[in-house]
Structure formats: C-alpha cells, structure tokens
Short mmCIF file of C-alpha atoms in Angstrom, two decimals:
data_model
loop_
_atom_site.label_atom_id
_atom_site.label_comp_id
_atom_site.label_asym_id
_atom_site.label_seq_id
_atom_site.Cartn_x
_atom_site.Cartn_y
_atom_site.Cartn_z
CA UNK N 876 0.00 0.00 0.00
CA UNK N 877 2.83 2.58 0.96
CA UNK N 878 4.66 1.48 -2.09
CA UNK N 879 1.82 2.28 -3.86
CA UNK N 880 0.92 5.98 -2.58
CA UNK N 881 4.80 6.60 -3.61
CA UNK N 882 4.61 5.65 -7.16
CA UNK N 883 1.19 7.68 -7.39
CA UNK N 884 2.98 10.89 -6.00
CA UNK N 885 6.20 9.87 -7.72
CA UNK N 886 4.57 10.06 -11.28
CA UNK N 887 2.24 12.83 -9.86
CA UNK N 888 5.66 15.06 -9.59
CA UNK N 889 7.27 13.74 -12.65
CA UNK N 890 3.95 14.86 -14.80
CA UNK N 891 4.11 18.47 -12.97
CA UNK N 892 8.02 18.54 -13.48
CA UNK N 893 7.06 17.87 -17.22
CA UNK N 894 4.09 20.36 -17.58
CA UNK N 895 5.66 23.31 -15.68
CA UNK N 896 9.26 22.70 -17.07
CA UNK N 897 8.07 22.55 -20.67
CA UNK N 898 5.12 25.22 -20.09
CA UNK N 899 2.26 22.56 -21.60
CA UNK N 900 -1.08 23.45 -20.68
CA UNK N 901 -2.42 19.73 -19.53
CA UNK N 902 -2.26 19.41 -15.85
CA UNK N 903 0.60 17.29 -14.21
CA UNK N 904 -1.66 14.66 -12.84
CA UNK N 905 -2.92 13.93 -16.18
CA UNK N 906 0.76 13.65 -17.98
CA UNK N 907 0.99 11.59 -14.55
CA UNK N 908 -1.63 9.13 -15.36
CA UNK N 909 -0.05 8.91 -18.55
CA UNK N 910 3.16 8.29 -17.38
CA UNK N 911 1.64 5.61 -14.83
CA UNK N 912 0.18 3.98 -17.82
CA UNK N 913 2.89 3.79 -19.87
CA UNK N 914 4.72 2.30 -16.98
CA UNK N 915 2.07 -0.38 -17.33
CA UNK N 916 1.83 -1.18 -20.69
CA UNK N 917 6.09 -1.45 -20.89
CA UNK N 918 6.01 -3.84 -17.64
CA UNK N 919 8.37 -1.17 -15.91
CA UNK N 920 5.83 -1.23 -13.25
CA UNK N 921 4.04 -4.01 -12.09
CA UNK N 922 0.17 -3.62 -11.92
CA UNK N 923 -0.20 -5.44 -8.09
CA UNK N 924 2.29 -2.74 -6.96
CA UNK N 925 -0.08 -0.22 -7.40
CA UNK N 926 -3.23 -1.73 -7.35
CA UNK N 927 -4.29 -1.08 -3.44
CA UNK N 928 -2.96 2.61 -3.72
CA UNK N 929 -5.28 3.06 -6.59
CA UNK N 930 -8.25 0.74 -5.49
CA UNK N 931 -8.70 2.63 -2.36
CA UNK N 932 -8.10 6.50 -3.75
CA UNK N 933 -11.08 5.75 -6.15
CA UNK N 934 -13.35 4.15 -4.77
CA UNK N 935 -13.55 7.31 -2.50
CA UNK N 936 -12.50 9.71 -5.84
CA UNK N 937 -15.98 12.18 -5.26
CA UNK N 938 -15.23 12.76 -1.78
CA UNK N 939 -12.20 14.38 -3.12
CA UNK N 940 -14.38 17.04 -4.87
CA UNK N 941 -15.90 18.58 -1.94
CA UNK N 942 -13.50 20.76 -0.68
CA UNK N 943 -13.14 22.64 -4.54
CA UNK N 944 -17.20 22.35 -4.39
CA UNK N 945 -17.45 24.73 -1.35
CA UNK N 946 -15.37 27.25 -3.32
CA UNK N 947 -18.91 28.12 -5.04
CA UNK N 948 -20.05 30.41 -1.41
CA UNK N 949 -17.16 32.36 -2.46
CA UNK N 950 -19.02 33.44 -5.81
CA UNK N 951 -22.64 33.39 -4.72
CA UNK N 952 -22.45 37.49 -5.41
CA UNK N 953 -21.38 37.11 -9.10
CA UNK N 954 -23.34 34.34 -9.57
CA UNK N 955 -26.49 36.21 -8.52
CA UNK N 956 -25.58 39.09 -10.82
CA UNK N 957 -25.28 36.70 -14.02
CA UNK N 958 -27.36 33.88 -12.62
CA UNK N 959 -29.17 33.13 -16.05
CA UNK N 960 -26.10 32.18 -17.78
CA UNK N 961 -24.24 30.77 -15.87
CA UNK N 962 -26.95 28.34 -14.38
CA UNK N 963 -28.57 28.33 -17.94
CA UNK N 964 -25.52 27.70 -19.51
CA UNK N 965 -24.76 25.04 -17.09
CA UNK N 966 -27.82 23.17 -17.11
CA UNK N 967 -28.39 22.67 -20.57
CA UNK N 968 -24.90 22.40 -22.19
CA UNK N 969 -24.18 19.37 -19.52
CA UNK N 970 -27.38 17.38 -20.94
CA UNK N 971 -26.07 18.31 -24.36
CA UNK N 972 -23.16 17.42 -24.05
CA UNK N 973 -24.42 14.04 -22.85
CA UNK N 974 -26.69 13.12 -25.67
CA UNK N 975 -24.40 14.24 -28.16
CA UNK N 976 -21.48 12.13 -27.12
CA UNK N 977 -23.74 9.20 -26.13
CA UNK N 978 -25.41 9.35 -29.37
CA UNK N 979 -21.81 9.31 -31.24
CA UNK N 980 -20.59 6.33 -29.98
CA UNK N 981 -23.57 4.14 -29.71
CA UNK N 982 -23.70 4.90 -33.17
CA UNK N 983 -20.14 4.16 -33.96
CA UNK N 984 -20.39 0.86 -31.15
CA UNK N 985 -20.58 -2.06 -33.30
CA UNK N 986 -18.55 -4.30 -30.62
CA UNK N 987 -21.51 -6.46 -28.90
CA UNK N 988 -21.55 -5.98 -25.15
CA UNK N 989 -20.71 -8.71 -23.08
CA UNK N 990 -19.34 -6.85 -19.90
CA UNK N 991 -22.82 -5.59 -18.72
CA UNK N 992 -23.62 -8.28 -16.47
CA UNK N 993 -21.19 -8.89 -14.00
CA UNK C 685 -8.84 29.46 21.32
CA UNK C 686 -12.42 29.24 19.42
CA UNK C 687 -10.80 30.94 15.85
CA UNK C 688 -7.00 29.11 16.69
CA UNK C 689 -9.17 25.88 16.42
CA UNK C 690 -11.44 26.38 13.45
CA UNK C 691 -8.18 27.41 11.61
CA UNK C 692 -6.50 24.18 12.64
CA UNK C 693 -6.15 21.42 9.58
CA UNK C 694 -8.55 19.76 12.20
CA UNK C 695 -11.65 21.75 11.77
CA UNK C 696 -11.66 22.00 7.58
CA UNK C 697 -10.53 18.38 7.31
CA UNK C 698 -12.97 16.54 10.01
CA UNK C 699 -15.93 19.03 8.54
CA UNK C 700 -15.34 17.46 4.94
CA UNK C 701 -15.08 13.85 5.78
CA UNK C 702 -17.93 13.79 8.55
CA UNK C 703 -19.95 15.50 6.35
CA UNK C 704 -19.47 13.52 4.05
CA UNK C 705 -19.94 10.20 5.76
CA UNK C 706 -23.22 11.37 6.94
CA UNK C 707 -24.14 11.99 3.84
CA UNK C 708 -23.23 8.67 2.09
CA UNK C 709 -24.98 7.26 4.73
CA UNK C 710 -28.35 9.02 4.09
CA UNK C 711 -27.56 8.40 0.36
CA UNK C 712 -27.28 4.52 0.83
CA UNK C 713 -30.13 4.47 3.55
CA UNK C 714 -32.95 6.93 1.26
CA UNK C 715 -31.63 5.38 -2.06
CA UNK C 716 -32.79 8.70 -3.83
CA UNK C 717 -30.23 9.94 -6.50
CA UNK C 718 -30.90 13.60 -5.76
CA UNK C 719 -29.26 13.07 -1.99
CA UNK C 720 -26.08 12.43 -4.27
CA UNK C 721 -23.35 12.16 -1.60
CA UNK C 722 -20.98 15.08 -3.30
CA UNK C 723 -23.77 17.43 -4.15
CA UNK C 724 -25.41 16.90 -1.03
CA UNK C 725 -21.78 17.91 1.45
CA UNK C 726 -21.14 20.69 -0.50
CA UNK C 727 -24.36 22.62 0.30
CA UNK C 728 -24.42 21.07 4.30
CA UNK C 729 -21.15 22.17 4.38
CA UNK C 730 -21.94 25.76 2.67
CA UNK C 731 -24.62 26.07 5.48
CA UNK C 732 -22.72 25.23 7.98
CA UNK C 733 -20.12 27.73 7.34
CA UNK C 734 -22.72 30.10 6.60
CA UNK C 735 -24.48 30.03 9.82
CA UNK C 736 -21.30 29.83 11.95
CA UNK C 737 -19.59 33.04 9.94
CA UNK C 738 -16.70 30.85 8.90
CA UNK C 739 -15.12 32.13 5.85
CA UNK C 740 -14.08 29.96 3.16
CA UNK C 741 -10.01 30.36 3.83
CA UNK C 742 -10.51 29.02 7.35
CA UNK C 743 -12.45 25.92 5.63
CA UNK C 744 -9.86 25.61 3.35
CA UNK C 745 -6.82 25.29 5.93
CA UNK C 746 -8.11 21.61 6.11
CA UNK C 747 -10.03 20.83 3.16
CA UNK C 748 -6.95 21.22 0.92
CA UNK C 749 -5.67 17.95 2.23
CA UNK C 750 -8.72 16.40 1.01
CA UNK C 751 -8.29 18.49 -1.98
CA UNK C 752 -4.51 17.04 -2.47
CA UNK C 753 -5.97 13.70 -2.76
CA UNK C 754 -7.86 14.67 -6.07
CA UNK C 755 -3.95 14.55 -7.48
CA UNK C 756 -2.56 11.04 -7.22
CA UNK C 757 -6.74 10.06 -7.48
CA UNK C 758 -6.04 10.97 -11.04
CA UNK C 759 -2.80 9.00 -11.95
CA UNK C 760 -4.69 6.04 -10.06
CA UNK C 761 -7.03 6.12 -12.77
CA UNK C 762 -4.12 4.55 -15.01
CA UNK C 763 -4.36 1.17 -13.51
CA UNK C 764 -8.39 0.24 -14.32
CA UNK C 765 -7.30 1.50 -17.64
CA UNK C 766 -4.32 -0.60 -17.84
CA UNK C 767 -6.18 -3.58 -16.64
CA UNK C 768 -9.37 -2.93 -19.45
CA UNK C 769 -6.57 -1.85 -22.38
CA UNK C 770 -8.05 -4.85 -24.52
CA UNK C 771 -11.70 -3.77 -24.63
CA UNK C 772 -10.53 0.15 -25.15
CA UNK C 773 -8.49 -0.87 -27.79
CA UNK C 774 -10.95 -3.14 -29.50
CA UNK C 775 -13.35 0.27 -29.04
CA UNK C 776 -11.06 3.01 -29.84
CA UNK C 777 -13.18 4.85 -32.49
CA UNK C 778 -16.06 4.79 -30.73
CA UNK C 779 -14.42 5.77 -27.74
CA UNK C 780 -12.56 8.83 -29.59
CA UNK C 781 -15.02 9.98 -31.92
CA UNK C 782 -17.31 10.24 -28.56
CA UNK C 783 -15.12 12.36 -26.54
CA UNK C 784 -14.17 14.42 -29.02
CA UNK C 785 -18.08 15.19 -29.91
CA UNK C 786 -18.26 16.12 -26.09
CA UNK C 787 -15.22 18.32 -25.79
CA UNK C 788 -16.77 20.04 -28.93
CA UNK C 789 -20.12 20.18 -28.38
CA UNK C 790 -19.18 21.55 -24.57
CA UNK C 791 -16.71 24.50 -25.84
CA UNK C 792 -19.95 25.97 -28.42
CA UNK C 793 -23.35 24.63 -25.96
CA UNK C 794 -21.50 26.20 -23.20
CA UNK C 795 -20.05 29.22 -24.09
CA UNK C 796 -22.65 29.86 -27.16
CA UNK C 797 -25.64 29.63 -24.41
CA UNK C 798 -23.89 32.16 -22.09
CA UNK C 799 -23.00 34.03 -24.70
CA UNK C 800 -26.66 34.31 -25.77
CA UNK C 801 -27.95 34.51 -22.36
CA UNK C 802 -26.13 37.83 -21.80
CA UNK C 803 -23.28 36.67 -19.51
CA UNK C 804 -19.99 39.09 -19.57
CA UNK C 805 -16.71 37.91 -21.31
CA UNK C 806 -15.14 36.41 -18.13
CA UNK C 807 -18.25 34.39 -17.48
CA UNK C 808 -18.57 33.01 -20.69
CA UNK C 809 -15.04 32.05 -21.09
CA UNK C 810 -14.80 30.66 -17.35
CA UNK C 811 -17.52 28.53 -18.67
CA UNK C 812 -15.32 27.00 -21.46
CA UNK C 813 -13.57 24.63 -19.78
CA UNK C 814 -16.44 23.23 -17.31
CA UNK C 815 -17.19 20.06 -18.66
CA UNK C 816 -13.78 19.21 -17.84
CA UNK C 817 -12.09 17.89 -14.43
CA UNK C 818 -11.34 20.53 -11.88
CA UNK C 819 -7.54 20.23 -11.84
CA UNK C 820 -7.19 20.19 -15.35
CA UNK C 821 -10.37 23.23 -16.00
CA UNK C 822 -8.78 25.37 -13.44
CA UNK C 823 -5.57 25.94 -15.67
CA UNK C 824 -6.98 26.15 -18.52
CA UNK C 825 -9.65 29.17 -17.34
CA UNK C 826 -6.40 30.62 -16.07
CA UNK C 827 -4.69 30.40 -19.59
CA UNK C 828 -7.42 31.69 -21.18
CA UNK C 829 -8.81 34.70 -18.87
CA UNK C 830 -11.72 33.08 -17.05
CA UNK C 831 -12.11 33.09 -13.52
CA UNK C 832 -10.41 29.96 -12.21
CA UNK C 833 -12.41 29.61 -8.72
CA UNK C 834 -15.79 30.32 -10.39
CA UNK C 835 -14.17 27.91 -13.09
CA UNK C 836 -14.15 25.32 -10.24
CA UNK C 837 -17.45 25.97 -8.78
CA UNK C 838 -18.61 25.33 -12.56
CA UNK C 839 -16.98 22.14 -13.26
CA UNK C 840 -18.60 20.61 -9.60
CA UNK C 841 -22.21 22.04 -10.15
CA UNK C 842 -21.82 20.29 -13.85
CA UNK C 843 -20.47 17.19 -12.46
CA UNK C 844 -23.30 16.99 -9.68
CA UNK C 845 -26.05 17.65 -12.36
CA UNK C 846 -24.34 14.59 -14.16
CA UNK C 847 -23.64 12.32 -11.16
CA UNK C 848 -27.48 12.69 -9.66
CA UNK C 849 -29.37 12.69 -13.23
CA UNK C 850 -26.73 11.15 -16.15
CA UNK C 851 -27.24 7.40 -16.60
CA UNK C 852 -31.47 8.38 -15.66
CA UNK C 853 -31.11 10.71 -18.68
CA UNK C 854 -28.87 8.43 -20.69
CA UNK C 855 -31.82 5.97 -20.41
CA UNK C 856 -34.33 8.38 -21.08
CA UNK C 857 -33.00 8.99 -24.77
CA UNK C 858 -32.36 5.44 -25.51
CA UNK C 859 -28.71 4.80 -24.83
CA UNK C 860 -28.57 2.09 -22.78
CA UNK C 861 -25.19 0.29 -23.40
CA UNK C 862 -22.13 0.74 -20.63
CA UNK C 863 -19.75 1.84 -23.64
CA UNK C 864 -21.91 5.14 -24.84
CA UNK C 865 -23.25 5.45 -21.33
CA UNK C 866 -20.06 5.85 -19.25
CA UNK C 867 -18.29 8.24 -22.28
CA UNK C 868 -21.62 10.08 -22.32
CA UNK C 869 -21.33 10.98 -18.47
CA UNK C 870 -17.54 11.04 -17.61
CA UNK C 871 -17.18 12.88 -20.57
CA UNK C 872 -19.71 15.67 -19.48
CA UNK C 873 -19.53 15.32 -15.74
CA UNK C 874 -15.69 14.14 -15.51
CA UNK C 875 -14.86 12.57 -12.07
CA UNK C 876 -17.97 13.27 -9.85
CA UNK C 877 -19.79 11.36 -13.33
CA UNK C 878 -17.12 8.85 -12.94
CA UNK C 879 -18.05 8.16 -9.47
CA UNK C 880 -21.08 7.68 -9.70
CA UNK C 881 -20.44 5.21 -12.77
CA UNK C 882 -18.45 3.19 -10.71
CA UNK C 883 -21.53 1.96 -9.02
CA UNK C 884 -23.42 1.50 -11.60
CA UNK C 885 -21.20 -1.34 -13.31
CA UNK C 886 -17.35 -1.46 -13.37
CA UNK C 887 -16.93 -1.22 -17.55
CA UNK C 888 -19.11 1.89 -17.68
CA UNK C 889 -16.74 3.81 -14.62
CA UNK C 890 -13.58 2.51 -16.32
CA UNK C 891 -14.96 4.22 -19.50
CA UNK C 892 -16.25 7.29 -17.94
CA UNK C 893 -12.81 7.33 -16.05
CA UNK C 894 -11.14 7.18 -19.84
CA UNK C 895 -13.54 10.01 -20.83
CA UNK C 896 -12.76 12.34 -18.30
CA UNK C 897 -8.87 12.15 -18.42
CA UNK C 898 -8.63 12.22 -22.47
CA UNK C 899 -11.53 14.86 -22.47
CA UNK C 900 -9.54 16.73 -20.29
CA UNK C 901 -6.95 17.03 -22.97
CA UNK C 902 -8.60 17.55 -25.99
CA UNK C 903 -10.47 20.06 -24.41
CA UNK C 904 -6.98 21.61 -23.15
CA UNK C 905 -5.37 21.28 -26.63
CA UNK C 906 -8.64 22.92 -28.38
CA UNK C 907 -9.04 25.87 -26.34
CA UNK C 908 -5.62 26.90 -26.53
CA UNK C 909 -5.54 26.35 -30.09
CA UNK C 910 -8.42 28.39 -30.17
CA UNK C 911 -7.21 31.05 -27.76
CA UNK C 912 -3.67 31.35 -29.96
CA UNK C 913 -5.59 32.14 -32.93
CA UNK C 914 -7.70 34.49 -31.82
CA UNK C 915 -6.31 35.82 -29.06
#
C-alpha cells in the first residue's frame, strides 16, 4: 500500500516537473496518469504494486471534490448578478453534451456488449 | 482558542469527511439519486459555514488535504485502464469519436448559451472549460482569462447535475449500453460522473474514467488552439 501511494505521487511530480518545465497546458496529474500507464503497458511497473494505492483512492474519488465544491459560497455574489447564464448555460450544455457524445458512440459501437452483467 | 481551532487542519478536514460520511450514509439508507453524496456535502457544508460566519479560507486550511488527494486520485485512474486496455483498444473509435463530440459540443453549448444569455466575457469564457475535471479546467480558465475559482465551482455544479441525473437521462433517450453510457457521463460530468459510474457497473466507470482524463486534454489542446488564434 505505501509502495503504492509513492509511485502515485512519484509520477504525480514527474507529470508536474514535465508540464511546468516545458510550459504545456495539460495538468501534471494527467501527464501523470499517462506516465503511470505507460509504466504499465512497458512492464516497468508491475500492476499489483499499485493496485491497493489506486483501489482505495477511487473508490472514494468524489469525496475528493468537496473541498473545490465549497469554493462556489465564495461566488454566490457574481453568480447572482449573471445567474441566467451561468446556471442556464450550465444546465443545458451538460445534458447536451451528454446526448451528443452518447449518441456518437452508440452509433459508432458495433462491438456487442458482453461486460454488462457482472 | 475558538478561531485558533477552526483554523487548525482539524476543523476544515474533520468538517469534509464527517460530512461527508453522513451523507453517504443518508444516500445509501434513502436510495434517492438527488441526496447524491458530493452534491449533497457541498451545500451542508456551505450552510454550515454560513451560519457559523466561517469564511471559506478558514475551511480551506483543512479541506486542501482532502483536496490534495484529487492529485494522485487521477494518476490512479491509469491502472483500471491498464487492466481494461483490450476492450478500449478493441473500441477506440467509438471511444474517440465520442469524446471528441463532447469536448466540442461543450466549448460551443456552453459558451454559445452564455454568450446568448447575456453573460460578460469572463463568465462566458470561465464557462469554457467546465465540462472538464477541476484540476485540469482550473488551468486552462487561467490560460485563457476566465475566472479559475468560479471555473471550479462550474466544473462541480456540472459534475453533480451529471452524477445525480446522467445514466437516468442516458436511459431516457435510448442509450442504454455501458460503452456510450459511461463516455456520455464522464465525458460531461468528468470525475464526480465517474463516481457515480463506478456503481453503476465497473466497464461503464472505467470508461467514464477514460472520458474524463482524455476529455480533459482535448479540451486543453482545443481551447488553446483556439485562444492562440484568436487571441
């Protein structure tokens, strides 16, 4: 499990050493994950090493959220003044975007599915 | 000693996760999707800062711990990939062609309804980016001269709206399989979707866990395009 938790933060700081150092705009956990994944796929890291680490920090991932959630009290003036769109905006572009991209690949899903049940 | 103490890690950080453990519990217990557990300890908590005059820094001396955890949550996210490569690569153009319809269709719904709605240039561009994780939609407001915290706020009230009402929805227009499902709700609602994807079936949170990490950087990569061309 510790061993785990390091390799998370270990790629965690190699991704931001990569995104800061080189100025890209994608996030260091996400170069991170890459990284991680990479790590994977060329067997430099062994899937069981990291497998608790990971199990554990998501099956509690939207706990995680909260804290950044709270942040919204912080713009209950401004969202007052421009309630309409920003909560319009909101509302409607999120079920948007759903259909659209559920509607692409259901359309483009020719694999049958066999992974439903479990 | 009353302020030294709600300024303490302590407070901030035992708030969150009582808060939130009450609230999984009343999720599990009433079974009603609109008591999502997220959506449902950010308001308690919002109140209860509210009606004890605690401002939002002193919160935030312990919920950035929890916060911190968001980081290594997303490399995690590698290793159900790694372990489901096969199926993702049997599905890749499904699987692409989907999230880049979302990061598309998010950029122009989002900022095209503001836009029309009468919201003010920082608005509508802090909007741009709220489809997409927080870590990753925080930056890119930042590049691209939105408010980051509002930015943040965004990205959580979207991801709520998708957690509580996304695979109801999903049903509701006739997509029913885990593939088109879990791209459809991780893609729009990024990790809170995710979440709540997970419990609905393991393929369709894997997916939705995909989504929300490759959305993230299309959606990076396009608005910077966009913002070096016209900006």
């Amino acid at each position: 499990m510790v061993r785990g938790f390091a390799l998370l933060l270990f790629f965690q700081f190699l991704g931001e050493t990569i995104s800061r150092g080189l100025k890209i705009p994608i996030p260091g956990n996400v170069i991170g994950m890459g990284l991680l994944l990479a790590s994977l796929v060329a067997g430099l890291i062994r899937a069981e090493w990291v497998e608790d680490a990971s199990e554990l920090l998501l099956s509690h991932l939207a706990l995680f959220f909260v804290p950044a959630g709270v942040g919204v009290m912080i713009y209950f003036e401004l969202i007052g003044r421009e309630w309409l769109p920003i909560v319009g905006a909101t509302f409607i572009s999120t079920f948007v975007v759903m259909a659209v991209t559920g509607w692409v690949a259901e359309r483009l899903d020719f694999k049958e599915e066999s992974s439903d049940v479990e | 000693m009353w302020n030294e103490l709600l300024s303490s890690p302590l407070f901030g950080a035992g708030l969150t996760l009582g808060v939130y453990a009450l609230a999984q519990k009343t999720y599990q217990r009433t079974g009603r999707i609109f008591f999502n557990p997220v959506a449902l300890s950010i308001a308690s908590i919002i109140v209860i800062l509210l009606l004890g005059r605690i401002p939002y820094e002193t919160y935030m001396e312990g919920g950035k711990y929890v916060l911190f955890l968001l980081g290594p949550s997303v490399v995690a996210l590698a290793v159900p990939l790694y372990s489901r490569r096969r199926e993702i690569m049997q599905r890749k153009l499904p699987i692409l062609a989907g999230i880049f319809a979302s990061s598309v269709s998010s950029i122009v719904s989002a900022c095209g309804l503001a836009w029309l709605l009468g919201g003010s240039p920082p608005v509508v561009l802090s909007l741009a980016p709220k489809s997409v994780t927080t870590p990753i939609a925080i930056s890119i407001a930042e590049k691209i001269g939105g408010i980051p915290p509002l930015t943040a706020a965004l990205v959580v009230l979207t991801g709520c709206l998708g957690a509580i009402c996304g695979p109801e929805f999903c049903r509701l227009i006739g997509i029913r399989n885990s593939l088109p499902m879990g791209l459809a709700v991780g893609a729009s609602a990024h990790g809170i979707g995710t979440a709540r994807m997970l419990e609905e079936n393991r393929m369709a949170g894997v997916i939705s866990g995909l989504a929300f990490g490759l959305n993230g950087l299309i959606t990076a990569f396009l608005l910077s395009l966009i913002v070096s061309i016209f900006g």
